[in-house]
Amino acid sequence: MRSALALALRAERSGEVPVGAVVVHRQAIIGEGWNQPIARHDPCAHAEILALRAAAAALGNYRLESATLYVTLEPCAMCTGALVNARVARVVFGAWDPKAGACGSVFDLPREPKLTHRLDVFGGVLRDECSEVLQRFFRARRGI
């Protein structure tokens, strides 16, 4: 999670919402990403999506069945759908997202019985640190 936090700070420095993500497979980081929808002019350039793309390229396979994604903010519906499609084994996130979270806050897609894959979810890891980065970013943006 500390690696994901460092990537979140990279996003913050570039004016993006500070979210970072890493994919770990066999105890090694094989993919990383940070929010870049503004820089890339791409609404899908969330940290999780970029980390999944890098991990899939590293393995030469879109199925990441034994991988874990660490991300500083609870994934949204788009990112959770990508995690399910990639067959990721588990997701570990820091801050809960009461407005758009799809791993238990607003939706609980990983436990949806109609989907083809379930993934284990662990939320609240380094929650205070992950939340503080986001709160600081939005306070500054709002001039508070």
Coordinates of C-alpha atoms in Angstrom, one line a residue:
M1 CA 0.0 0.0 0.0
R2 CA 2.9 2.3 0.6
S3 CA 3.9 2.0 -3.1
A4 CA 0.4 2.9 -4.1
L5 CA 0.5 5.9 -1.8
A6 CA 3.7 7.1 -3.4
L7 CA 1.9 6.9 -6.8
A8 CA -1.0 8.8 -5.4
L9 CA 1.3 11.6 -4.5
R10 CA 2.6 11.5 -8.1
A11 CA -0.9 12.0 -9.4
E12 CA -1.4 14.9 -6.9
R13 CA 1.7 16.7 -8.1
S14 CA 0.4 16.6 -11.7
G15 CA -3.0 18.0 -10.6
E16 CA -4.9 14.7 -10.8
V17 CA -7.1 13.2 -8.0
P18 CA -4.5 11.5 -5.9
V19 CA -5.1 7.8 -6.3
G20 CA -2.4 5.2 -6.9
A21 CA -2.5 1.5 -7.5
V22 CA -0.1 -1.4 -7.8
V23 CA -0.6 -5.0 -8.9
V24 CA 1.4 -7.6 -7.0
H25 CA 2.0 -11.2 -8.4
R26 CA 4.3 -13.7 -6.6
Q27 CA 5.4 -11.0 -4.2
A28 CA 6.6 -8.6 -6.9
I29 CA 5.0 -5.4 -8.3
I30 CA 4.2 -6.2 -12.0
G31 CA 2.0 -3.2 -12.7
E32 CA 1.5 0.3 -11.4
G33 CA -0.7 3.3 -12.1
W34 CA -1.9 6.6 -10.9
N35 CA -4.9 8.7 -11.9
Q36 CA -4.3 10.3 -15.3
P37 CA -7.6 11.1 -16.9
I38 CA -6.8 14.8 -17.3
A39 CA -3.3 14.3 -18.7
R40 CA -4.4 11.5 -21.1
H41 CA -7.7 13.0 -22.0
D42 CA -9.2 9.6 -21.1
P43 CA -12.0 9.1 -18.6
C44 CA -10.9 5.5 -18.2
A45 CA -7.3 6.4 -17.1
H46 CA -7.9 5.5 -13.4
A47 CA -5.0 4.2 -11.4
E48 CA -6.5 0.7 -11.2
I49 CA -7.0 0.5 -15.0
L50 CA -3.5 1.6 -15.8
A51 CA -2.0 -0.8 -13.2
L52 CA -4.1 -3.7 -14.6
R53 CA -2.9 -2.9 -18.2
A54 CA 0.7 -2.8 -17.1
A55 CA 0.3 -6.1 -15.2
A56 CA -1.4 -7.8 -18.1
A57 CA 1.4 -6.7 -20.5
A58 CA 4.0 -7.9 -18.0
L59 CA 2.5 -11.3 -17.8
G60 CA 1.4 -11.5 -21.4
N61 CA -2.1 -12.5 -20.3
Y62 CA -5.2 -10.5 -19.4
R63 CA -6.1 -13.0 -16.7
L64 CA -4.4 -12.0 -13.4
E65 CA -5.8 -14.9 -11.4
S66 CA -3.3 -15.0 -8.5
A67 CA -2.7 -11.2 -8.4
T68 CA -3.6 -8.7 -5.7
L69 CA -4.4 -5.0 -6.5
Y70 CA -3.5 -2.5 -3.9
V71 CA -5.2 0.9 -4.3
T72 CA -5.5 4.0 -2.1
L73 CA -9.2 4.5 -2.7
E74 CA -12.1 2.0 -3.0
P75 CA -12.5 1.2 -6.7
C76 CA -15.5 2.6 -8.6
A77 CA -17.8 0.5 -10.7
M78 CA -15.7 0.7 -13.8
C79 CA -12.6 -0.3 -12.1
T80 CA -14.3 -3.1 -10.1
G81 CA -15.7 -4.4 -13.4
A82 CA -12.2 -4.5 -14.8
L83 CA -10.9 -6.3 -11.7
V84 CA -13.6 -8.9 -12.1
N85 CA -12.9 -9.3 -15.9
A86 CA -9.2 -9.7 -15.2
R87 CA -10.0 -12.4 -12.6
V88 CA -7.9 -10.6 -10.0
A89 CA -7.8 -12.7 -6.8
R90 CA -8.1 -9.8 -4.3
V91 CA -8.2 -6.1 -4.0
V92 CA -6.8 -4.2 -1.0
F93 CA -7.8 -0.6 -0.6
G94 CA -7.1 2.3 1.8
A95 CA -9.9 4.9 1.9
W96 CA -13.6 4.0 1.6
D97 CA -15.5 6.0 -1.1
P98 CA -19.0 6.7 0.1
K99 CA -19.9 8.5 -3.1
A100 CA -18.7 6.0 -5.8
G101 CA -17.2 3.0 -4.1
A102 CA -18.2 -0.3 -5.7
C103 CA -16.5 -2.7 -3.2
G104 CA -19.0 -2.3 -0.4
S105 CA -19.8 1.4 0.0
V106 CA -22.3 2.3 -2.7
F107 CA -22.3 -1.0 -4.6
D108 CA -20.8 -4.4 -3.7
L109 CA -19.9 -5.8 -7.2
P110 CA -17.3 -8.3 -6.0
R111 CA -20.0 -10.2 -4.2
E112 CA -22.6 -10.0 -7.0
P113 CA -23.7 -13.6 -7.6
K114 CA -24.6 -13.0 -11.2
L115 CA -21.0 -12.1 -12.1
T116 CA -18.6 -14.8 -13.4
H117 CA -15.8 -14.1 -10.8
R118 CA -15.6 -13.1 -7.2
L119 CA -12.7 -11.4 -5.6
D120 CA -11.7 -11.0 -2.0
V121 CA -11.9 -7.4 -0.8
F122 CA -10.0 -5.9 2.2
G123 CA -10.7 -2.3 2.9
G124 CA -9.3 0.3 5.3
V125 CA -5.6 -0.6 5.0
L126 CA -3.7 2.6 5.9
R127 CA -7.1 4.3 5.7
D128 CA -6.0 7.4 7.6
E129 CA -3.0 8.1 5.4
C130 CA -4.9 7.4 2.2
S131 CA -7.8 9.6 3.3
E132 CA -5.5 12.4 4.3
V133 CA -4.0 12.6 0.9
L134 CA -7.4 12.9 -0.7
Q135 CA -8.7 15.3 1.8
R136 CA -5.7 17.6 1.5
F137 CA -6.1 17.6 -2.3
F138 CA -9.8 18.5 -2.2
R139 CA -9.3 21.1 0.5
A140 CA -6.7 22.9 -1.6
R141 CA -8.9 22.6 -4.7
R142 CA -11.8 24.2 -2.9
G143 CA -9.6 26.8 -1.2
I144 CA -10.5 25.7 2.3

